[in-house]
mmCIF file of C-alpha atoms in Angstrom:
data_model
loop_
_atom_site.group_PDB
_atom_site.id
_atom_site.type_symbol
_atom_site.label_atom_id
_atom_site.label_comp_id
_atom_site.label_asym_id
_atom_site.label_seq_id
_atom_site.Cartn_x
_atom_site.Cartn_y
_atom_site.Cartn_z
ATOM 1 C CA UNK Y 1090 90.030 143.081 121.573
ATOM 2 C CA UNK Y 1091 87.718 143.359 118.440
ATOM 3 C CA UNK Y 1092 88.166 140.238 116.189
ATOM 4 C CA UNK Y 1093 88.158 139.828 111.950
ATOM 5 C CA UNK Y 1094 88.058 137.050 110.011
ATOM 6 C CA UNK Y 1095 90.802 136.805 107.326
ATOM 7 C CA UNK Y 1096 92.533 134.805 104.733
ATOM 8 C CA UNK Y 1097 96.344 134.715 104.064
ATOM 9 C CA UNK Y 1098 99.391 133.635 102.297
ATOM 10 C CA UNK Y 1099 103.000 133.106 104.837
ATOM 11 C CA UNK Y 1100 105.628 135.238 103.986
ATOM 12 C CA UNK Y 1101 108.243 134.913 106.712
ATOM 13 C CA UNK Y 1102 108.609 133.528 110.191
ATOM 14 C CA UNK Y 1103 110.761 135.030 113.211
ATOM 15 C CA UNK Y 1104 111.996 133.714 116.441
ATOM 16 C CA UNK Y 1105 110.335 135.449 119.524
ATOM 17 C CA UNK Y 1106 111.952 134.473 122.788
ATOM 18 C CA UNK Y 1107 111.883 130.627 123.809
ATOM 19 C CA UNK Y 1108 108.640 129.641 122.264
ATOM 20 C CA UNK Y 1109 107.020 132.367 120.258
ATOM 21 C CA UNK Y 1110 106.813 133.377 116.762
ATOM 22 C CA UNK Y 1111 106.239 136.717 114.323
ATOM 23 C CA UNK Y 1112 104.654 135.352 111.558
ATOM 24 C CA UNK Y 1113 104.649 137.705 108.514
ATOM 25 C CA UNK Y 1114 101.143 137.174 106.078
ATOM 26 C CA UNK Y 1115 99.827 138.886 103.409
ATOM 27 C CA UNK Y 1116 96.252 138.920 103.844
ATOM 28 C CA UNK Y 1117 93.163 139.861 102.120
ATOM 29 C CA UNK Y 1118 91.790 141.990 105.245
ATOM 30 C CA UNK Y 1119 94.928 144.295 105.255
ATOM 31 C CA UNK Y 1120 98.235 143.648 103.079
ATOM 32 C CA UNK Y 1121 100.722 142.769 104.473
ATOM 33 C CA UNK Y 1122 100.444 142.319 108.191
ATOM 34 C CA UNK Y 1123 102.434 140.984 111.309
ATOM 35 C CA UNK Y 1124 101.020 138.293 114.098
ATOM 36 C CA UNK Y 1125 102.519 137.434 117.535
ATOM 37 C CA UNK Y 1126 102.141 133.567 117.741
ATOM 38 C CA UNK Y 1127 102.971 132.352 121.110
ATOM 39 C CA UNK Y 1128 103.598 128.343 122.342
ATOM 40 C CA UNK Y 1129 104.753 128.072 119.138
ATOM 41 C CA UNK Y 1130 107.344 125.596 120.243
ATOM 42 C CA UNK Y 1131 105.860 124.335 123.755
ATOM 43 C CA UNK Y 1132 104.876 120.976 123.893
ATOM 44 C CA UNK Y 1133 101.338 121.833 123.681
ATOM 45 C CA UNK Y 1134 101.954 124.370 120.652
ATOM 46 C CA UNK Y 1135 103.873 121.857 118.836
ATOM 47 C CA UNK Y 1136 102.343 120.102 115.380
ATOM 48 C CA UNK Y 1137 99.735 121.413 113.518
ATOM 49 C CA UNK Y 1138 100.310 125.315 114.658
ATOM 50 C CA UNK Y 1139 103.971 125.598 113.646
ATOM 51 C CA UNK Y 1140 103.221 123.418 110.637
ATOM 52 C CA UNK Y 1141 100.791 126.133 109.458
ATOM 53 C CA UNK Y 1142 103.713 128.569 109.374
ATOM 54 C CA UNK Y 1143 105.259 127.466 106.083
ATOM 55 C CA UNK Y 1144 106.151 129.421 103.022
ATOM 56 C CA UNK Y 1145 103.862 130.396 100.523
ATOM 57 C CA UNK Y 1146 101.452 128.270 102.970
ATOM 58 C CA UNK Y 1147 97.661 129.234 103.033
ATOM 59 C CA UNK Y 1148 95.801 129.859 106.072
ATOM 60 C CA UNK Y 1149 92.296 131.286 107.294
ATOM 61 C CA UNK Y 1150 91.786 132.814 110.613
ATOM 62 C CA UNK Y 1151 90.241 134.741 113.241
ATOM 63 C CA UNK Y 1152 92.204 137.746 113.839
ATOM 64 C CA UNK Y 1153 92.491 140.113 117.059
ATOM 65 C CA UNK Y 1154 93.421 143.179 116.624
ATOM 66 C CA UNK Y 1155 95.605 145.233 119.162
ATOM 67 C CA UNK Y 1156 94.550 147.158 121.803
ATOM 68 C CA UNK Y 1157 97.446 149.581 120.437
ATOM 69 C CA UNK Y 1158 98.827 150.263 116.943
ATOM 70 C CA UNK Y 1159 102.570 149.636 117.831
ATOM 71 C CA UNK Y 1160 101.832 146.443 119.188
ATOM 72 C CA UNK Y 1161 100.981 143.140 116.582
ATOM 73 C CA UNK Y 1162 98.449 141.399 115.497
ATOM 74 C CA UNK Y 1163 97.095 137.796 116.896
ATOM 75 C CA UNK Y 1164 95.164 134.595 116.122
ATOM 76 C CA UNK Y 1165 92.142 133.854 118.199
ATOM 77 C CA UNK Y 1166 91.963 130.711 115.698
ATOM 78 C CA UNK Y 1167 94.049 129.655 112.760
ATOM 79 C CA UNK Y 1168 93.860 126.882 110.097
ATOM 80 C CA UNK Y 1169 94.880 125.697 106.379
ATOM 81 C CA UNK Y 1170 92.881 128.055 103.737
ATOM 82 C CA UNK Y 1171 93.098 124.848 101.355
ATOM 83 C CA UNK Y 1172 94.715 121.457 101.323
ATOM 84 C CA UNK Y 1173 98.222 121.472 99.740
ATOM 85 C CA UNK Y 1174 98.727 118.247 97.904
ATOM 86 C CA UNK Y 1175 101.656 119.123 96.294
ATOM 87 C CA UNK Y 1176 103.708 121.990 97.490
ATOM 88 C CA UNK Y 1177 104.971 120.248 101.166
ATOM 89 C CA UNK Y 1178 106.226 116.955 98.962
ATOM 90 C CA UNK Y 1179 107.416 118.214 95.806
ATOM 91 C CA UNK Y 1180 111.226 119.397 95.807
ATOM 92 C CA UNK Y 1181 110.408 121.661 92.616
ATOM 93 C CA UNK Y 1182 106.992 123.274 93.996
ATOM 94 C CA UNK Y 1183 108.686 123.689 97.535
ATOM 95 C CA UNK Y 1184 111.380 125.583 96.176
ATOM 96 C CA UNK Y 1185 109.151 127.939 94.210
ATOM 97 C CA UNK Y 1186 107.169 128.391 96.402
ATOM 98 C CA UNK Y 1187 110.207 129.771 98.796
ATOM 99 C CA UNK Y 1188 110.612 131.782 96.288
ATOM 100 C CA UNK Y 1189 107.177 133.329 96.105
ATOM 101 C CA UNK Y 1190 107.043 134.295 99.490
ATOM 102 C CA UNK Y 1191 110.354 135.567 99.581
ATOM 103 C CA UNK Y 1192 109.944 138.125 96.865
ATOM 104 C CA UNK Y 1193 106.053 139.099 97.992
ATOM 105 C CA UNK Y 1194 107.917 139.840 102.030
ATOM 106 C CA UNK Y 1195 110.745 141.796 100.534
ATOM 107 C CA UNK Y 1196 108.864 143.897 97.923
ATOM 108 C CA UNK Y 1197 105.710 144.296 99.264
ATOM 109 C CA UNK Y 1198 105.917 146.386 102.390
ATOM 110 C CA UNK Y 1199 102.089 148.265 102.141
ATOM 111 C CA UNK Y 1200 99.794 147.498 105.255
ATOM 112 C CA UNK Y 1201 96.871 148.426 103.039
ATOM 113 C CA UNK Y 1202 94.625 146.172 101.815
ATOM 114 C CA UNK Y 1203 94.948 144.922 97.841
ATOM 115 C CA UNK Y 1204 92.459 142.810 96.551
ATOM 116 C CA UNK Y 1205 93.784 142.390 93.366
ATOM 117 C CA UNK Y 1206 97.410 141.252 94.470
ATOM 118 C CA UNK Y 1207 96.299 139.038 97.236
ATOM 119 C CA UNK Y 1208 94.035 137.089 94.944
ATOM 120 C CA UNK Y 1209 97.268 136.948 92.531
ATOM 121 C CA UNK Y 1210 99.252 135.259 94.964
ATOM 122 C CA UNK Y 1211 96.666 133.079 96.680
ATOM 123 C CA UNK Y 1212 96.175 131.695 93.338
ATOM 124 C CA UNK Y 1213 99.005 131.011 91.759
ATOM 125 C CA UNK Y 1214 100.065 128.928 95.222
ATOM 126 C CA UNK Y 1215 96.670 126.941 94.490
ATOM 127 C CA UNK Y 1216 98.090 126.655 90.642
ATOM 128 C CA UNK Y 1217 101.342 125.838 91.965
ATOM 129 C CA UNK Y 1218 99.952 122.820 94.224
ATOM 130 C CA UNK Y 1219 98.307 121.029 91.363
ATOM 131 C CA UNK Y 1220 100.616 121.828 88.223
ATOM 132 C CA UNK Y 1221 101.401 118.864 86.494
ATOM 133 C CA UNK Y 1222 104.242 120.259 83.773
ATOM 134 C CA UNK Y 1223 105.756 123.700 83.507
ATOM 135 C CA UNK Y 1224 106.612 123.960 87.026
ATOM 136 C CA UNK Y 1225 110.300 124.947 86.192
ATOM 137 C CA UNK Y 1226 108.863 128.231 84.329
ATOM 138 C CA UNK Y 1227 106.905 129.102 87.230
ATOM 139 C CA UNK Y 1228 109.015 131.813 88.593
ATOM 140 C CA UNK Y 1229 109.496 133.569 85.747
ATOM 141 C CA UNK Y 1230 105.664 133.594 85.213
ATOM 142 C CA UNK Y 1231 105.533 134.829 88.758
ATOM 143 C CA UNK Y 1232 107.536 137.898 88.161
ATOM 144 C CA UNK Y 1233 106.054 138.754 84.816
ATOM 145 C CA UNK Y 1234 103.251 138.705 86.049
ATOM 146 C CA UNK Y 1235 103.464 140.816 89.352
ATOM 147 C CA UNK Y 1236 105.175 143.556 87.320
ATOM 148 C CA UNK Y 1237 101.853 144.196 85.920
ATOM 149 C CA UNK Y 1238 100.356 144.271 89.620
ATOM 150 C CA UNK Y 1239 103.254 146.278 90.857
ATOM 151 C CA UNK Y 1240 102.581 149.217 88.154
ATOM 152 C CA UNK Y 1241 105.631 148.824 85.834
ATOM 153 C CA UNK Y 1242 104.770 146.008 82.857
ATOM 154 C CA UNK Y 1243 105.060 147.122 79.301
ATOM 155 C CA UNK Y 1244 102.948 149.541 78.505
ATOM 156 C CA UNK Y 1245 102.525 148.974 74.829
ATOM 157 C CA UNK Y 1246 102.457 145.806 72.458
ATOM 158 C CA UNK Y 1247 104.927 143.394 71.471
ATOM 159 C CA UNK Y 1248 106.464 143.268 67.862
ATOM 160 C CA UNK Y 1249 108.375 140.476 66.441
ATOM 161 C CA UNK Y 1250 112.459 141.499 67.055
ATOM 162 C CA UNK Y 1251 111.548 144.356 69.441
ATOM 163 C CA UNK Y 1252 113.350 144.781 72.638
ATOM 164 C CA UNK Y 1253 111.971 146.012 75.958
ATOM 165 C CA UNK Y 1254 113.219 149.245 77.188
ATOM 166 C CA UNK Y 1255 113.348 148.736 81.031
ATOM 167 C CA UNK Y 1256 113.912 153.069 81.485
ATOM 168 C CA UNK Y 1257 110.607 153.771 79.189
ATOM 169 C CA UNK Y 1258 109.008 150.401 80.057
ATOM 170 C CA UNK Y 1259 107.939 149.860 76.336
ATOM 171 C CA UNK Y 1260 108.609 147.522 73.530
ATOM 172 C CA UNK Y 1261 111.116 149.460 70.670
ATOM 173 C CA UNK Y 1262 112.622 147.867 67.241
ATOM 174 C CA UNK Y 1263 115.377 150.441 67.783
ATOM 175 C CA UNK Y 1264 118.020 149.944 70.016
ATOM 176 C CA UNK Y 1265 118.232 152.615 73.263
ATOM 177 C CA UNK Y 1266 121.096 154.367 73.395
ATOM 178 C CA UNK Y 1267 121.175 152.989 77.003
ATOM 179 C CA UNK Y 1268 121.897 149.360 78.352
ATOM 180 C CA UNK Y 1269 118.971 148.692 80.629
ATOM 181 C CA UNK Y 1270 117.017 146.795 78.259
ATOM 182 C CA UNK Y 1271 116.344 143.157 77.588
ATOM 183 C CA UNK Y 1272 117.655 141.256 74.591
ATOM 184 C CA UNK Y 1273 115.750 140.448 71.942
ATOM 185 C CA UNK Y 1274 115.174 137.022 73.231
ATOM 186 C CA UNK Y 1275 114.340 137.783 76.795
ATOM 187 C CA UNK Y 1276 111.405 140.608 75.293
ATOM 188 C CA UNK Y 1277 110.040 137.812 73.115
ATOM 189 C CA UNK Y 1278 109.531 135.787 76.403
ATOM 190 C CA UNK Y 1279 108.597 138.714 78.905
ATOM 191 C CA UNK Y 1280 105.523 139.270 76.416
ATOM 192 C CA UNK Y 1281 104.846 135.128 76.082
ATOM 193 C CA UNK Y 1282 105.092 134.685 79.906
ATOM 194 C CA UNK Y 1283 102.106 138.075 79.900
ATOM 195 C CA UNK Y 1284 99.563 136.341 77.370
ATOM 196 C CA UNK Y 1285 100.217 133.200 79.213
ATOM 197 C CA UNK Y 1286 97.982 131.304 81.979
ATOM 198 C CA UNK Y 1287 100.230 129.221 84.635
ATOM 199 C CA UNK Y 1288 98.692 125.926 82.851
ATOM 200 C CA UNK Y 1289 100.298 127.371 79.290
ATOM 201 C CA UNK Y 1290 103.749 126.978 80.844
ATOM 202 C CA UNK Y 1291 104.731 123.218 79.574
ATOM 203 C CA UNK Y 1292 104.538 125.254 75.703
ATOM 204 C CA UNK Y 1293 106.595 127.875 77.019
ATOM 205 C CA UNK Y 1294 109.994 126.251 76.023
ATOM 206 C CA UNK Y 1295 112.854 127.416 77.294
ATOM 207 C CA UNK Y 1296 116.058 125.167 78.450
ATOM 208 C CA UNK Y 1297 117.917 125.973 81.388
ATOM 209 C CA UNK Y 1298 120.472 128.806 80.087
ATOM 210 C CA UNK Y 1299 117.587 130.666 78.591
ATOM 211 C CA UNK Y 1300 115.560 130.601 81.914
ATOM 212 C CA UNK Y 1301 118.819 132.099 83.725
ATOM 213 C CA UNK Y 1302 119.165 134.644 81.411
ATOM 214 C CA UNK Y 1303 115.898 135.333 81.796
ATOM 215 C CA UNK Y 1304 115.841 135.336 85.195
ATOM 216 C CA UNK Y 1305 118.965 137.691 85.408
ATOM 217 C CA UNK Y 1306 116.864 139.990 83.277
ATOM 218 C CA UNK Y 1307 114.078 140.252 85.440
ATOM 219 C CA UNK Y 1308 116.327 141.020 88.235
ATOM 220 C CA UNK Y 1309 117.785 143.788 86.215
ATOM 221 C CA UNK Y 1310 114.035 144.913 85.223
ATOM 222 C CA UNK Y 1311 112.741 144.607 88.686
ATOM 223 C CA UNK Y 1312 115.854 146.123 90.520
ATOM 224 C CA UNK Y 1313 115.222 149.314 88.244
ATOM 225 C CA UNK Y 1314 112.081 150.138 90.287
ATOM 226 C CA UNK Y 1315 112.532 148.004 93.245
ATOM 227 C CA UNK Y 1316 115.921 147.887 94.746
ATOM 228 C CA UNK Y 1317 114.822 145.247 97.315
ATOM 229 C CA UNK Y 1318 114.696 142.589 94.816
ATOM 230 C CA UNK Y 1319 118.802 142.107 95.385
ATOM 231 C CA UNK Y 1320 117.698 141.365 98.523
ATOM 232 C CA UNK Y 1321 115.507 138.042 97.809
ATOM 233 C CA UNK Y 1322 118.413 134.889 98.662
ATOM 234 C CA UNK Y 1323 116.438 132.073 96.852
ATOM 235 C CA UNK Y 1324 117.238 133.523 93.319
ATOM 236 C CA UNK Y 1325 120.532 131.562 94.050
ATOM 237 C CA UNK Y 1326 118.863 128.111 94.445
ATOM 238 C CA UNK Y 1327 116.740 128.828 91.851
ATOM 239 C CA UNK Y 1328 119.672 129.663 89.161
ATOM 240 C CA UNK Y 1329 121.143 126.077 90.504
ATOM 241 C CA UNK Y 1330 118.167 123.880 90.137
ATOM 242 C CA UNK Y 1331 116.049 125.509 87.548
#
């Protein structure tokens, strides 16, 4: 079997039979790509292999690829990209990054490599990690932010009082005649969250209503082009403790 070497982000993680795993990455060698991972749960495949398998968790491997294209992917070796220091003992930064994973395995379904969306995700979990304040903007950051990669961000500039026309996907100081749009509020944050680096966040203040509200509009904005969103369970948690 011919063997690459790879980078990746987990997505998701499936039972296989007694003591194997699928685990779902999105890598830099392919998009989004599916590996058998067996002893997963033996005694001997215990500890540091089924910790790997996290969400949002980084890894770096040796890849083999299949001898057939129906069948998976495996690891001939597989080990942490970086050293989390934050994410696996931080409530707040394990919970986003649930949520990161979530919405990159239900939205993002290509098997083609994308260079620019892997490194996207690969660093906002290493921003994530070491974020000191701001963390409980990070998801709406997140989303702003992979509009753009997804193809559907504003595609003009922001004006003071303008609203953001999900159907045309511009700003407009004149009401649609339509109701998918955001308020005047959530428009004035979409564009702050777009100029804004993930170490910005702490000056992005918002209190918890307004970061549901904006949250709920995203959903609406994102669920316009990509129905899966509706599909991504951790919004829930996130509405709770954000």
């Amino acid at each position: 079997m011919k063997s690459y070497k790879g980078r990746g982000i987990v997505l998701h993680t499936l039972k296989y039979g007694d003591s194997s795993m699928i685990v779902y990455l999105l890598t830099d060698v392919g998009g989004r790509r599916s590996y058998m991972v067996q002893g997963i749960r033996s005694r001997t495949g215990r500890g540091s292999k089924q910790a790997l398998f996290q969400p949002a968790f980084p890894v770096e491997f040796e890849g083999l690829e299949p001898a057939q294209a129906q069948q998976m992917h495996r690891f001939k070796e597989v080990r942490s990209g970086f050293l989390l220091q934050g994410i696996p003992f931080d409530v707040r930064k394990s919970t986003m990054a649930i949520f990161l994973a979530e919405v990159i395995y239900r939205l993002v379904r290509e098997s083609e490599r994308n260079d620019a969306l892997f490194e996207f995700v690969w660093t906002s979990v290493e921003a994530l990690d070491t974020l000191q304040e701001g963390v409980a903007n990070f998801h709406l950051w997140f989303l702003a932010h992979l509009s753009r990669l997804l193809g559907f961000c504003p595609g003009n500039a922001y004006a003071e009082g303008a609203l953001f026309d999900i159907k045309e996907g511009l700003y407009t100081l004149a009401p649609p005649t339509h109701t998918l749009c955001l308020g005047a509020d959530e428009s004035r944050t979409l564009d702050r969250l777009l100029r804004s680096s993930l170490f910005d966040l702490a000056s992005v203040g918002l209190n918890r209503t307004q970061r549901v509200d904006f949250l709920n509009a995203m959903l609406t904005y994102f669920g316009y082009h990509l129905d899966s969103i509706h599909a991504v369970q951790s919004v829930r948690i996130l509405r709770e403790v954000f």
